[in-house]
PDB file of C-alpha atoms in Angstrom:
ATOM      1  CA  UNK T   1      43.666 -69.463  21.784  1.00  0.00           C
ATOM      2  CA  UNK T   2      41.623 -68.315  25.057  1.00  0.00           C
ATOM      3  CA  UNK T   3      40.263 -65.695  22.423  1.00  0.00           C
ATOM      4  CA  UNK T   4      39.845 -67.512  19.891  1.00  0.00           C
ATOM      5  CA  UNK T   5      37.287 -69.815  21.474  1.00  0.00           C
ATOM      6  CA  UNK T   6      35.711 -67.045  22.722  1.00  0.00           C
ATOM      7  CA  UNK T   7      34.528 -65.567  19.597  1.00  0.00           C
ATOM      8  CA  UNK T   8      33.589 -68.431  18.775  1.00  0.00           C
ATOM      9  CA  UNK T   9      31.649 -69.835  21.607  1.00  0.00           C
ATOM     10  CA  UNK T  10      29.922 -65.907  21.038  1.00  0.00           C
ATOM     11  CA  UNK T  11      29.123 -66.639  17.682  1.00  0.00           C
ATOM     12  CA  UNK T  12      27.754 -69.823  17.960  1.00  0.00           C
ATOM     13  CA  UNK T  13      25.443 -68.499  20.711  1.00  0.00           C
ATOM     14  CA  UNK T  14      24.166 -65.466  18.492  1.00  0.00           C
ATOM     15  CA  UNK T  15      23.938 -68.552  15.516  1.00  0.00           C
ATOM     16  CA  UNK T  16      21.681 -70.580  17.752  1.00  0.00           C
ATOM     17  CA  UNK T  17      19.373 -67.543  19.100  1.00  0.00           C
ATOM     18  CA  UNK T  18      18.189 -67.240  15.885  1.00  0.00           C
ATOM     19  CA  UNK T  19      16.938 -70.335  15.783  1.00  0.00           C
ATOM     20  CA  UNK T  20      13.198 -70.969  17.231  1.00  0.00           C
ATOM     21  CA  UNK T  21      10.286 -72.412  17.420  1.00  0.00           C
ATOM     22  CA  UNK T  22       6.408 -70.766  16.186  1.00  0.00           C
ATOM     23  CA  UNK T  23       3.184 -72.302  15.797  1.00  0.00           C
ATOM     24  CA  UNK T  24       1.157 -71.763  12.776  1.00  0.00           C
ATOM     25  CA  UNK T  25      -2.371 -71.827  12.533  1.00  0.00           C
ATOM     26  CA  UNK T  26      -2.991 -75.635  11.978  1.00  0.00           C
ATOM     27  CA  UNK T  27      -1.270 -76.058  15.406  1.00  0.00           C
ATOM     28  CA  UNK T  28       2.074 -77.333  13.800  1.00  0.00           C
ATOM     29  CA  UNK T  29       5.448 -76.586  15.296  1.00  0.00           C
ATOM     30  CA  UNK T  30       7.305 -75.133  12.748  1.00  0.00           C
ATOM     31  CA  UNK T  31      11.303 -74.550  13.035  1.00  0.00           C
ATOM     32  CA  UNK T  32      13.024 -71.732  12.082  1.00  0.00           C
ATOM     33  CA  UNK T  33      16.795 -71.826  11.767  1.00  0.00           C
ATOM     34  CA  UNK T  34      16.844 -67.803  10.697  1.00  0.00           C
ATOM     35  CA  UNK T  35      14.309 -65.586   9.613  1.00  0.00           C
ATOM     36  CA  UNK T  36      13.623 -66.429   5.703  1.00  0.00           C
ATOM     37  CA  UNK T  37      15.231 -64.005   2.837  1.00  0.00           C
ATOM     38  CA  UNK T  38      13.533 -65.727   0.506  1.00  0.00           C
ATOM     39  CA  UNK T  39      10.037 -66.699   0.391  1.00  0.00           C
ATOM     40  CA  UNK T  40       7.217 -67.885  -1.501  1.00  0.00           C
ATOM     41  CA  UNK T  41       3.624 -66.912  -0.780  1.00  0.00           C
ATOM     42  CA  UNK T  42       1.272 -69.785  -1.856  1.00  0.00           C
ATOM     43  CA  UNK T  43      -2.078 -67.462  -0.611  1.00  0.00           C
ATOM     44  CA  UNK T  44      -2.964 -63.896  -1.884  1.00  0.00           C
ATOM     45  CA  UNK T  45      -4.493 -64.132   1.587  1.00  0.00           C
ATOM     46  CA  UNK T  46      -0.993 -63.514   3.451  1.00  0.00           C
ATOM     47  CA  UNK T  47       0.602 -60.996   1.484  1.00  0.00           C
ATOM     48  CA  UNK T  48      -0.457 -57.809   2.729  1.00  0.00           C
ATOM     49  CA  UNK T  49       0.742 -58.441   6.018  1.00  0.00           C
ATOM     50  CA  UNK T  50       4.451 -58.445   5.154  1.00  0.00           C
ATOM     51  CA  UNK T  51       3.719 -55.305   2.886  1.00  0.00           C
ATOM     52  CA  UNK T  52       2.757 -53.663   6.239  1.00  0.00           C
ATOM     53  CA  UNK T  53       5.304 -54.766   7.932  1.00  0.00           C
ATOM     54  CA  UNK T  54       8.052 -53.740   5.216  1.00  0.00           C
ATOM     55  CA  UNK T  55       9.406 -56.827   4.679  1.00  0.00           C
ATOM     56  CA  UNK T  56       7.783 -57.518   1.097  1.00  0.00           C
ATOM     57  CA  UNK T  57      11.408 -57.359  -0.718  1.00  0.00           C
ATOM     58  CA  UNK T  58      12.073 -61.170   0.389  1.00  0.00           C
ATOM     59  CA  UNK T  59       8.962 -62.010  -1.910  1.00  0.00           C
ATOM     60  CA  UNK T  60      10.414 -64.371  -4.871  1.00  0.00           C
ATOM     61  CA  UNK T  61       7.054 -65.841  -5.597  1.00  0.00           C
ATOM     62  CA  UNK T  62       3.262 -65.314  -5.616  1.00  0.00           C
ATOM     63  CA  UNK T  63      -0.047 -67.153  -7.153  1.00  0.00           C
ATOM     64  CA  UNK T  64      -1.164 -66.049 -10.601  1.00  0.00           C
ATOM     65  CA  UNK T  65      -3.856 -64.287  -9.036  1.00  0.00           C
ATOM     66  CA  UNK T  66      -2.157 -62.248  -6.422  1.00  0.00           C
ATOM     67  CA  UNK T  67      -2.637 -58.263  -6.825  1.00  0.00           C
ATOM     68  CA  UNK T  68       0.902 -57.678  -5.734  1.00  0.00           C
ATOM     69  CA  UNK T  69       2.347 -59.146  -9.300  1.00  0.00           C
ATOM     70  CA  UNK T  70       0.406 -56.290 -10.616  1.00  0.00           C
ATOM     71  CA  UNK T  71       3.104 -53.477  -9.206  1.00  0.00           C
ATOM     72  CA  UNK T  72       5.962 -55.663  -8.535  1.00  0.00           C
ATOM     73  CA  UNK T  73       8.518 -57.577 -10.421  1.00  0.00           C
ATOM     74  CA  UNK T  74       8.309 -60.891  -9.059  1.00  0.00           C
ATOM     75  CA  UNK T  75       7.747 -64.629 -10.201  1.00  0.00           C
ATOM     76  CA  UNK T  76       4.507 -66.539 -10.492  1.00  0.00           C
ATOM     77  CA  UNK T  77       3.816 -69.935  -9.699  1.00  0.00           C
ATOM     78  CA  UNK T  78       0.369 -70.468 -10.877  1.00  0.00           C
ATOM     79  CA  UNK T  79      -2.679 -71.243  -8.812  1.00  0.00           C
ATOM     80  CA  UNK T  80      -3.362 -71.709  -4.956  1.00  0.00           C
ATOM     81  CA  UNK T  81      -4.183 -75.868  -5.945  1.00  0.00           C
ATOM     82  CA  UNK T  82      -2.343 -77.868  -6.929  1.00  0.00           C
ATOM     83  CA  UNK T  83       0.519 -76.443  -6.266  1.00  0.00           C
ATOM     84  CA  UNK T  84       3.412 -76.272  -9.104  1.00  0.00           C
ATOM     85  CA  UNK T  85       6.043 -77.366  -6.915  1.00  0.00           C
ATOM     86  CA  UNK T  86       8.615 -77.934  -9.848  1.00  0.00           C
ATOM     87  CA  UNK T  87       8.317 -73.891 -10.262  1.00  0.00           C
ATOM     88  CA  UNK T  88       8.256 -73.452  -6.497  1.00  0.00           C
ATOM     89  CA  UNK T  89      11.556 -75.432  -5.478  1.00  0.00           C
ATOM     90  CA  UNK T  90      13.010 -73.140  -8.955  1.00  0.00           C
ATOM     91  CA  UNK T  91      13.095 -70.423  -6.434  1.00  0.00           C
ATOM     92  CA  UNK T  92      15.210 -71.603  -3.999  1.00  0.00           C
ATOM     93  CA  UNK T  93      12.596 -70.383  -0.701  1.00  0.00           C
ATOM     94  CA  UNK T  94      14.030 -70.685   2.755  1.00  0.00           C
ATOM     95  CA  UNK T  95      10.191 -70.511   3.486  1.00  0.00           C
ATOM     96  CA  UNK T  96       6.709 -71.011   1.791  1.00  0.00           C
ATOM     97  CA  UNK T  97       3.649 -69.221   3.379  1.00  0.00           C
ATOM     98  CA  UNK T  98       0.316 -71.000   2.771  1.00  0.00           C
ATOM     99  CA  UNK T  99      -3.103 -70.752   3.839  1.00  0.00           C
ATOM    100  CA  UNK T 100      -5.247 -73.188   5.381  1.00  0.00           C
ATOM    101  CA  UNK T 101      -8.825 -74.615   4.117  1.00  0.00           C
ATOM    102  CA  UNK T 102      -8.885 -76.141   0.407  1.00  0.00           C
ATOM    103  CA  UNK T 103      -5.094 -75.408   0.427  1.00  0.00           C
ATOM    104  CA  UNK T 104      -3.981 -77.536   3.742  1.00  0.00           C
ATOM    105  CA  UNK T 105      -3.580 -80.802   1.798  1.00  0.00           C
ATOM    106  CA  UNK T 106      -0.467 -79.053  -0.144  1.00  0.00           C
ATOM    107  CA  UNK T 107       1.093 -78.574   3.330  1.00  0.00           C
ATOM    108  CA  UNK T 108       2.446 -82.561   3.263  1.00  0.00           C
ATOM    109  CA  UNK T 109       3.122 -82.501  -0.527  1.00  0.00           C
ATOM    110  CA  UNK T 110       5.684 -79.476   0.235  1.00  0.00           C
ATOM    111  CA  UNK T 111       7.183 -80.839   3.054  1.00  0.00           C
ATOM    112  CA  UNK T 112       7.845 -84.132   1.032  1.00  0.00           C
ATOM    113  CA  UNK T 113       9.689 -82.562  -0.920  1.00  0.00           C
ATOM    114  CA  UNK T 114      11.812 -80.367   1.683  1.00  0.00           C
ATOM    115  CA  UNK T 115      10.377 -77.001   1.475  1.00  0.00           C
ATOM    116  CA  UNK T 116       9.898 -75.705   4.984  1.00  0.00           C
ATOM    117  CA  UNK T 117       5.849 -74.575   5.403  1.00  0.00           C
ATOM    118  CA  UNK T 118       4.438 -72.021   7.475  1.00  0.00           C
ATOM    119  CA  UNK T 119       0.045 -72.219   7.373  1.00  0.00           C
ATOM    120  CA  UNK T 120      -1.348 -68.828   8.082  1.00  0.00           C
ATOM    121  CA  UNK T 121      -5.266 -68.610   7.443  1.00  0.00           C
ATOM    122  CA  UNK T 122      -6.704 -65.443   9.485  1.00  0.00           C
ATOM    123  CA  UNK T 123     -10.702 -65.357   9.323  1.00  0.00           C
ATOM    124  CA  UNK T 124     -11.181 -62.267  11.769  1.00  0.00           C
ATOM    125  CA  UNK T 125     -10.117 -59.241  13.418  1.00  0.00           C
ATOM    126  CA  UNK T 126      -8.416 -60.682  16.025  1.00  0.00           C
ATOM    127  CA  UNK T 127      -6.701 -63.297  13.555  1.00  0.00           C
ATOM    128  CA  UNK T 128      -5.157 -60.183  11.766  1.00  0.00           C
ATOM    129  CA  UNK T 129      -4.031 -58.865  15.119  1.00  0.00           C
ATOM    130  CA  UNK T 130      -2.421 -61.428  16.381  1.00  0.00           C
ATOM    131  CA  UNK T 131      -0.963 -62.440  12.976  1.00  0.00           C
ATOM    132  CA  UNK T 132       0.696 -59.087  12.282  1.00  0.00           C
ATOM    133  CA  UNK T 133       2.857 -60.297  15.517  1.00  0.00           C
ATOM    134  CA  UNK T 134       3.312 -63.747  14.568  1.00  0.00           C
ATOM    135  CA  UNK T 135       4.462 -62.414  10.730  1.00  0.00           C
ATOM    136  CA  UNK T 136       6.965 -60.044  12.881  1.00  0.00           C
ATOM    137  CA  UNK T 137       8.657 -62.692  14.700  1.00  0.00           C
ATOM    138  CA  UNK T 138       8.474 -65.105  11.580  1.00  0.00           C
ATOM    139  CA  UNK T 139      11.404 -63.002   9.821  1.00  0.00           C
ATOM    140  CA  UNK T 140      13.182 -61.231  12.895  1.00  0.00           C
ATOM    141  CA  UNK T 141      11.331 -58.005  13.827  1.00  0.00           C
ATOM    142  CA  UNK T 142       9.325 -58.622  16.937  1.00  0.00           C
ATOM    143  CA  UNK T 143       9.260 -55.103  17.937  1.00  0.00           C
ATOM    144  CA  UNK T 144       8.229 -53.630  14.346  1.00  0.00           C
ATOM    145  CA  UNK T 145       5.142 -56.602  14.624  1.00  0.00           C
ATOM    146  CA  UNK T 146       3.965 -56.003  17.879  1.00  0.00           C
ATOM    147  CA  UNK T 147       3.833 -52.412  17.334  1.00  0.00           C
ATOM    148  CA  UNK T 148       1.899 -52.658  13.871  1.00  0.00           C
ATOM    149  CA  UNK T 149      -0.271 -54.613  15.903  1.00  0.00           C
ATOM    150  CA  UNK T 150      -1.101 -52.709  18.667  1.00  0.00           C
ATOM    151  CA  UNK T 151      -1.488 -49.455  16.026  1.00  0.00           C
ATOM    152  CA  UNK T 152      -3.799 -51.518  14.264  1.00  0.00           C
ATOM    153  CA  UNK T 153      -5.733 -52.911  17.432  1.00  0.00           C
ATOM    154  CA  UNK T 154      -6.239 -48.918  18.271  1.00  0.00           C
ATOM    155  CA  UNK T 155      -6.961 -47.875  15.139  1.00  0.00           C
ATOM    156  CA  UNK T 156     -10.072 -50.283  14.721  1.00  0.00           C
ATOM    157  CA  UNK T 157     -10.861 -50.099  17.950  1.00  0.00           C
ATOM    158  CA  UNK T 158     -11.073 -46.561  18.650  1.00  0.00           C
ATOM    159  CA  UNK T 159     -14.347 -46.289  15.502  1.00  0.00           C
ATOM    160  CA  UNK T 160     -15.642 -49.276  17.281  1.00  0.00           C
ATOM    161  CA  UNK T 161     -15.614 -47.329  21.046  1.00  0.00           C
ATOM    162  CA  UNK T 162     -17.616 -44.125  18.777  1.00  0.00           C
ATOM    163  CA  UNK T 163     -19.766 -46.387  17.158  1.00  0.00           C
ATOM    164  CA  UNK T 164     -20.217 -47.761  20.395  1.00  0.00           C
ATOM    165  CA  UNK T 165     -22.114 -44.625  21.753  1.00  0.00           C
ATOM    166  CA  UNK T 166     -24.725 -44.851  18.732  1.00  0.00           C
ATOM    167  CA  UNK T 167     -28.448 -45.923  20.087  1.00  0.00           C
ATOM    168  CA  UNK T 168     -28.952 -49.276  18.620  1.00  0.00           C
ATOM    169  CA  UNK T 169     -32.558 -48.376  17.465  1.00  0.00           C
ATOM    170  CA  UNK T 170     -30.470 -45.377  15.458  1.00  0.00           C
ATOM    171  CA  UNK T 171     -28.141 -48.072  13.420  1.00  0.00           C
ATOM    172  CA  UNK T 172     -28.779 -48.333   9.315  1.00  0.00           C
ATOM    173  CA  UNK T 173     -29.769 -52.214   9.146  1.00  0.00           C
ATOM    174  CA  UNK T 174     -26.574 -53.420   6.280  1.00  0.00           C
ATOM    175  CA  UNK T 175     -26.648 -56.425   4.163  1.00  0.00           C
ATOM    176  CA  UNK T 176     -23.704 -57.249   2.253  1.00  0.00           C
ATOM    177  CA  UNK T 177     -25.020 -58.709  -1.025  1.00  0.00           C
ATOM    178  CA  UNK T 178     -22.183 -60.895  -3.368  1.00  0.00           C
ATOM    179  CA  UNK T 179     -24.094 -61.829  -6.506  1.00  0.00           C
ATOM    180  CA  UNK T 180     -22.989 -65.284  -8.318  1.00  0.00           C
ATOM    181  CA  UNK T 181     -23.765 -64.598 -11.655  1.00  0.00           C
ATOM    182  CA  UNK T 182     -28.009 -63.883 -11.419  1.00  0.00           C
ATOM    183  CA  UNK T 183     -29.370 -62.064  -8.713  1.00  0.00           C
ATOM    184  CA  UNK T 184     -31.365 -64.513  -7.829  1.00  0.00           C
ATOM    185  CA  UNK T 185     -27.808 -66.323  -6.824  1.00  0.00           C
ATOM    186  CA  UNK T 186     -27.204 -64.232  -3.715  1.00  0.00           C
ATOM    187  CA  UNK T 187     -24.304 -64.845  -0.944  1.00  0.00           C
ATOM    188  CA  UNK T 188     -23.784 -62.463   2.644  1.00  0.00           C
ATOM    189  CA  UNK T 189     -21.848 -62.506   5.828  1.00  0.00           C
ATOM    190  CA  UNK T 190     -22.999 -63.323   9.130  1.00  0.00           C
ATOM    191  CA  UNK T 191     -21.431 -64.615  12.653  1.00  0.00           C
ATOM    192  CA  UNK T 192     -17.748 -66.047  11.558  1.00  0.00           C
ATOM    193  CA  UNK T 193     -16.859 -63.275   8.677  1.00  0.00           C
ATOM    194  CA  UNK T 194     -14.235 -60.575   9.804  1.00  0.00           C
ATOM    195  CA  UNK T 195     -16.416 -58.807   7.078  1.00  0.00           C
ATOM    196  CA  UNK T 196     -19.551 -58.921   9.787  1.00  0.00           C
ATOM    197  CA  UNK T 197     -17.338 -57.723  12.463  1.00  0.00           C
ATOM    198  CA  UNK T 198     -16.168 -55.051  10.345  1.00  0.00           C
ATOM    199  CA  UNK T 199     -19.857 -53.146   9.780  1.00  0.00           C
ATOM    200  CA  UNK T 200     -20.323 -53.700  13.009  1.00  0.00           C
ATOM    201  CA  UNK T 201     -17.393 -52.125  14.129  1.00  0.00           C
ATOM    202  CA  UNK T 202     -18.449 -49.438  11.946  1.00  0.00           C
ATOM    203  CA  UNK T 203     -21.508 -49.127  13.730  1.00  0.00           C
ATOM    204  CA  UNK T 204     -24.081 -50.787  11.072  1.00  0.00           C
ATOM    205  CA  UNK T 205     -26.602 -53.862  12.475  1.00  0.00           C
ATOM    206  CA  UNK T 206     -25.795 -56.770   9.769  1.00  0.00           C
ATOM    207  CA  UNK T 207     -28.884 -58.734   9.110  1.00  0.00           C
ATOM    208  CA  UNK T 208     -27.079 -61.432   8.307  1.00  0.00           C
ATOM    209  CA  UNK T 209     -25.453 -61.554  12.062  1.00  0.00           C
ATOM    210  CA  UNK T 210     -27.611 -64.060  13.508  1.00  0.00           C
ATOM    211  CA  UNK T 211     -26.694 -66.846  10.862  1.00  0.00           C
ATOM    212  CA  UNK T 212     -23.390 -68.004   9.791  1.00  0.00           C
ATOM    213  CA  UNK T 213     -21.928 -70.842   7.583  1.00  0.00           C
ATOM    214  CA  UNK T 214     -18.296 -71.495   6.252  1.00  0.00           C
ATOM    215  CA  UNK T 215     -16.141 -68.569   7.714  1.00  0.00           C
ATOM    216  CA  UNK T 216     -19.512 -66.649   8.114  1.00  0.00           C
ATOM    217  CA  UNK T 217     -20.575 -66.903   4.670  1.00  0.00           C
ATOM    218  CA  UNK T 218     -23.895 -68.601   3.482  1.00  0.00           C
ATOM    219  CA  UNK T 219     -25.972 -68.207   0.663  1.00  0.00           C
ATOM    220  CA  UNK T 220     -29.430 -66.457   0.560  1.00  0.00           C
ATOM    221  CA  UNK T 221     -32.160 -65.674  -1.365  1.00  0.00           C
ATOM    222  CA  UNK T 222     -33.906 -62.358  -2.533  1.00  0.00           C
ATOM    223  CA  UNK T 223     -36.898 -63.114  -0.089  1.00  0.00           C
ATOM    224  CA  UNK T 224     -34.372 -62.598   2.655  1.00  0.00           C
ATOM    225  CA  UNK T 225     -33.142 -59.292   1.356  1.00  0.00           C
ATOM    226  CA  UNK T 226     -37.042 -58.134   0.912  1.00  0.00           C
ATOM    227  CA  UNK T 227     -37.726 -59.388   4.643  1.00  0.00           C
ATOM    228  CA  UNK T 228     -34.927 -57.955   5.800  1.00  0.00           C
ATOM    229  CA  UNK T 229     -35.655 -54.052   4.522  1.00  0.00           C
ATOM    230  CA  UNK T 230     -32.529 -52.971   4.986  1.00  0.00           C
ATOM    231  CA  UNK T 231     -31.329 -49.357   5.076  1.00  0.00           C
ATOM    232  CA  UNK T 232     -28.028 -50.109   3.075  1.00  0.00           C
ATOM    233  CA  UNK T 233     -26.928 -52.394   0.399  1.00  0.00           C
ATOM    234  CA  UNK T 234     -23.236 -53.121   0.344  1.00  0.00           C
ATOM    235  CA  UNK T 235     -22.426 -54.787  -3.083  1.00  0.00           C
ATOM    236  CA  UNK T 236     -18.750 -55.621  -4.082  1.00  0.00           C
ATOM    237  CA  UNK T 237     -17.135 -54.314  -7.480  1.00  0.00           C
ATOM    238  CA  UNK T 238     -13.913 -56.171  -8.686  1.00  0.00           C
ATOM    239  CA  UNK T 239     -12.254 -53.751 -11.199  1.00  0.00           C
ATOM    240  CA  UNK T 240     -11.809 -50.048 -11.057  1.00  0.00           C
ATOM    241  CA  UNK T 241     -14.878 -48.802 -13.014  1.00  0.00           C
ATOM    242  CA  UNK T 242     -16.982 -51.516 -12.169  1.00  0.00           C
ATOM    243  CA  UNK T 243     -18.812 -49.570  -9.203  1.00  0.00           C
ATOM    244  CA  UNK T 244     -21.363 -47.874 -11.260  1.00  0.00           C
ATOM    245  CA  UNK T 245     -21.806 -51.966 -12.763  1.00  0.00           C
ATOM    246  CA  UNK T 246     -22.423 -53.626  -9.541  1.00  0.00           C
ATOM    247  CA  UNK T 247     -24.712 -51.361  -8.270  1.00  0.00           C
ATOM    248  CA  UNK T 248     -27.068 -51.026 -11.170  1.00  0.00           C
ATOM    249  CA  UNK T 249     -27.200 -54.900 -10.869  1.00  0.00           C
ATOM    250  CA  UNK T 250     -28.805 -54.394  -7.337  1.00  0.00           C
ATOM    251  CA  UNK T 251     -31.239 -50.983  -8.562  1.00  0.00           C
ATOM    252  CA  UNK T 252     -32.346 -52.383 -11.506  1.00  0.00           C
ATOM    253  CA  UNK T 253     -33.674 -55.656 -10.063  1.00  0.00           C
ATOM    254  CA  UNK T 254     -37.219 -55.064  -9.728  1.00  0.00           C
ATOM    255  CA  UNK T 255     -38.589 -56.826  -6.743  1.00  0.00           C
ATOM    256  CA  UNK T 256     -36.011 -54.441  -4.644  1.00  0.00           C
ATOM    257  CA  UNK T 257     -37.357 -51.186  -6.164  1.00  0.00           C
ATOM    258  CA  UNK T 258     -39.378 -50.667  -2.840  1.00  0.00           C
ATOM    259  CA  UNK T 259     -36.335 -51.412  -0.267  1.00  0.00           C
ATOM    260  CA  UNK T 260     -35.271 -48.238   1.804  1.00  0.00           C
ATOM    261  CA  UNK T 261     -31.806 -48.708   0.635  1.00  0.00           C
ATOM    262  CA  UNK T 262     -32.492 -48.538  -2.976  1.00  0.00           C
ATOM    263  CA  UNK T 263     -35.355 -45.707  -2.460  1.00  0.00           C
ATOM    264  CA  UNK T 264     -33.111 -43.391  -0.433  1.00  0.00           C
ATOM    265  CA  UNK T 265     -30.105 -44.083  -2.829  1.00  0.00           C
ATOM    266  CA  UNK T 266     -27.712 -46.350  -0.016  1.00  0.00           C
ATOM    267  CA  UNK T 267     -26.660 -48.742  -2.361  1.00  0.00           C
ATOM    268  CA  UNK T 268     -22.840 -48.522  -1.960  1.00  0.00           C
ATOM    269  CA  UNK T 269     -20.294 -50.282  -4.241  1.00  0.00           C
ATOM    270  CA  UNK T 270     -17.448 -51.876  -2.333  1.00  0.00           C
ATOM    271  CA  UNK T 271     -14.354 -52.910  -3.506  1.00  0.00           C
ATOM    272  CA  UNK T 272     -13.870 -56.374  -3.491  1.00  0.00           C
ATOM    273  CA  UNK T 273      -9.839 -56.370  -1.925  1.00  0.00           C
ATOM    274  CA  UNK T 274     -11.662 -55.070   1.098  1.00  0.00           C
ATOM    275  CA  UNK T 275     -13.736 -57.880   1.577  1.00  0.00           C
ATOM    276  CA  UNK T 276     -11.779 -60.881  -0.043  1.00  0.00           C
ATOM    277  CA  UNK T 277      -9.449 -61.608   2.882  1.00  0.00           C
ATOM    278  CA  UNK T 278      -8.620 -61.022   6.390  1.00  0.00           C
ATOM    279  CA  UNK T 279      -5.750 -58.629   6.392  1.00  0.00           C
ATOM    280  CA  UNK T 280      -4.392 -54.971   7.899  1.00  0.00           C
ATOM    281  CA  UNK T 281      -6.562 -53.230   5.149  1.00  0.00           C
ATOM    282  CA  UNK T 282      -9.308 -54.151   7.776  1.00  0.00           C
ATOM    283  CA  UNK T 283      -8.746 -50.884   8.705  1.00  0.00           C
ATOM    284  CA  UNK T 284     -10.137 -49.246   5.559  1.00  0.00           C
ATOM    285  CA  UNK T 285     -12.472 -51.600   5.026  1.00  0.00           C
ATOM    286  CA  UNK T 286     -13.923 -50.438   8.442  1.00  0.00           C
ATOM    287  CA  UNK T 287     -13.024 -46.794   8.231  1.00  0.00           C
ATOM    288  CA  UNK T 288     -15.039 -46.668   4.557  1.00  0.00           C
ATOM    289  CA  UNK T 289     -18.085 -48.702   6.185  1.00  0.00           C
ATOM    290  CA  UNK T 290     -18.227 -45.829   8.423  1.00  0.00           C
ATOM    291  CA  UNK T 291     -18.351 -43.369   5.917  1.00  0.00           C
ATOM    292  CA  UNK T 292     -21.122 -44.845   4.441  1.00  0.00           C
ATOM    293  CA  UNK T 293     -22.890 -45.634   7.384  1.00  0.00           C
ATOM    294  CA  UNK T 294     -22.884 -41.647   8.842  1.00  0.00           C
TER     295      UNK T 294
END
């Protein structure tokens, strides 16, 4: 009898220690009985991270527009708003990841409904950094998170020490041009994007650094480009194939003809995963800035 209590007095200890406590990034509380086997990511944003972190098999359900559907066999729910939580509570999640922004109000509607709701919405380098450990504790590998995060951390850091050592006066002046629709319809990243953080990083001056707007994006015009004269162009493609596309739309436009980045050929096409979200593949993104930047 002595024994039998025992064991079970262990076993409802280990039951227990599995239980905790993490904040998400609204600031809510949010209790976790055991790390999730199933889950449900509302946000293309998040998914990368448990890819990284090997973990990417407990996946029962992504957005319609979520690259990992592409390779994987896995259900889709449909778009980031509204949510179709009839499809959603089909899947029987122990968890549903979401980001923040346009997608908070969902939050309440899930939790109405008894789906337990974890808000991740990462907007810079240190966001991914700290995320990669908060992703690792979320489904019961600490060690594996805060590892991945440190390797990342060094990683980006150690092209930011070398870029470091390059002269100021010596760095290509970057703008980072997303075209909505004309050219004439121009947006860039300043103070606030992990995207400005990232050429700098890389060792490029952003002339878009001294503004910012929503996450560090704003819209701009072409005067700004031409005032800016910058050595490099960064323009985003969105398909494979589409590189030779989006940079003809920047070449071709005539009022940039004289710029120093279309006159010495430094218009660089830039794959738009990259850029779209604040993930681990900040490491390419900044490893590939350098490449074009030296």
């Amino acid at each position: 009898m002595k024994r039998f209590f025992a064991v079970g007095f262990m076993v409802l200890f280990f039951v227990l220690s599995l239980a905790f406590e993490i904040v998400d990034d609204l600031g809510r509380l949010v209790a976790i009985d055991n790390p999730p086997d199933r889950v449900v990511i509302a946000s293309p944003a998040i998914t990368r991270y448990l890819e990284v972190l090997g973990v990417s098999s407990r996946i029962v359900g992504v957005t319609d527009w979520d690259p990992y559907a592409l390779s994987n066999e896995v259900e889709k729910i449909g778009n980031l708003v509204p949510l179709n939580l009839e499809k959603i509570l089909s899947l029987g999640p122990d968890l549903v990841m979401i980001s923040g922004g346009f997608q908070e109000p969902e939050v309440a509607k899930l939790e109405k409904i008894g789906i337990s709701t974890f808000v991740m919405n990462p907007n810079s380098f240190e966001d991914i950094y700290r995320n990669l450990m908060v992703v690792g504790n979320l489904f019961g590998i600490p060690d594996k998170g805060r590892i991945t995060a440190m390797n990342f951390r060094d990683e980006v850091l150690e092209i930011a020490k070398d870029s470091y050592n390059v002269p100021q006066s010596e760095k290509p002046k970057v703008v980072y041009i997303m075209i909505v629709g004309e050219v004439s319809d121009i947006w860039t990243c300043g103070t606030g994007s992990f995207v400005n953080q990232a050429i700098a990083y890389a060792g490029g001056a952003n002339v878009g650094a001294p503004y910012s707007g929503n996450n560090g994006w704003f819209p701009v015009s072409p005067e700004f480009v031409l005032n800016s004269q910058p050595d490099i162009i960064l323009v985003p493609y969105y398909y494979e194939g589409g590189q030779e596309e989006a940079v003809k739309m920047i070449t071709s436009y005539k009022p940039f003809a004289d710029l120093p980045a279309v006159k010495n050929n430094r218009v660089y096409p830039l794959y738009d995963g990259l850029t779209a979200y604040a993930n681990p593949d900040f490491v390419d993104l900044v490893k590939t800035l350098k490449e074009f930047f030296y």
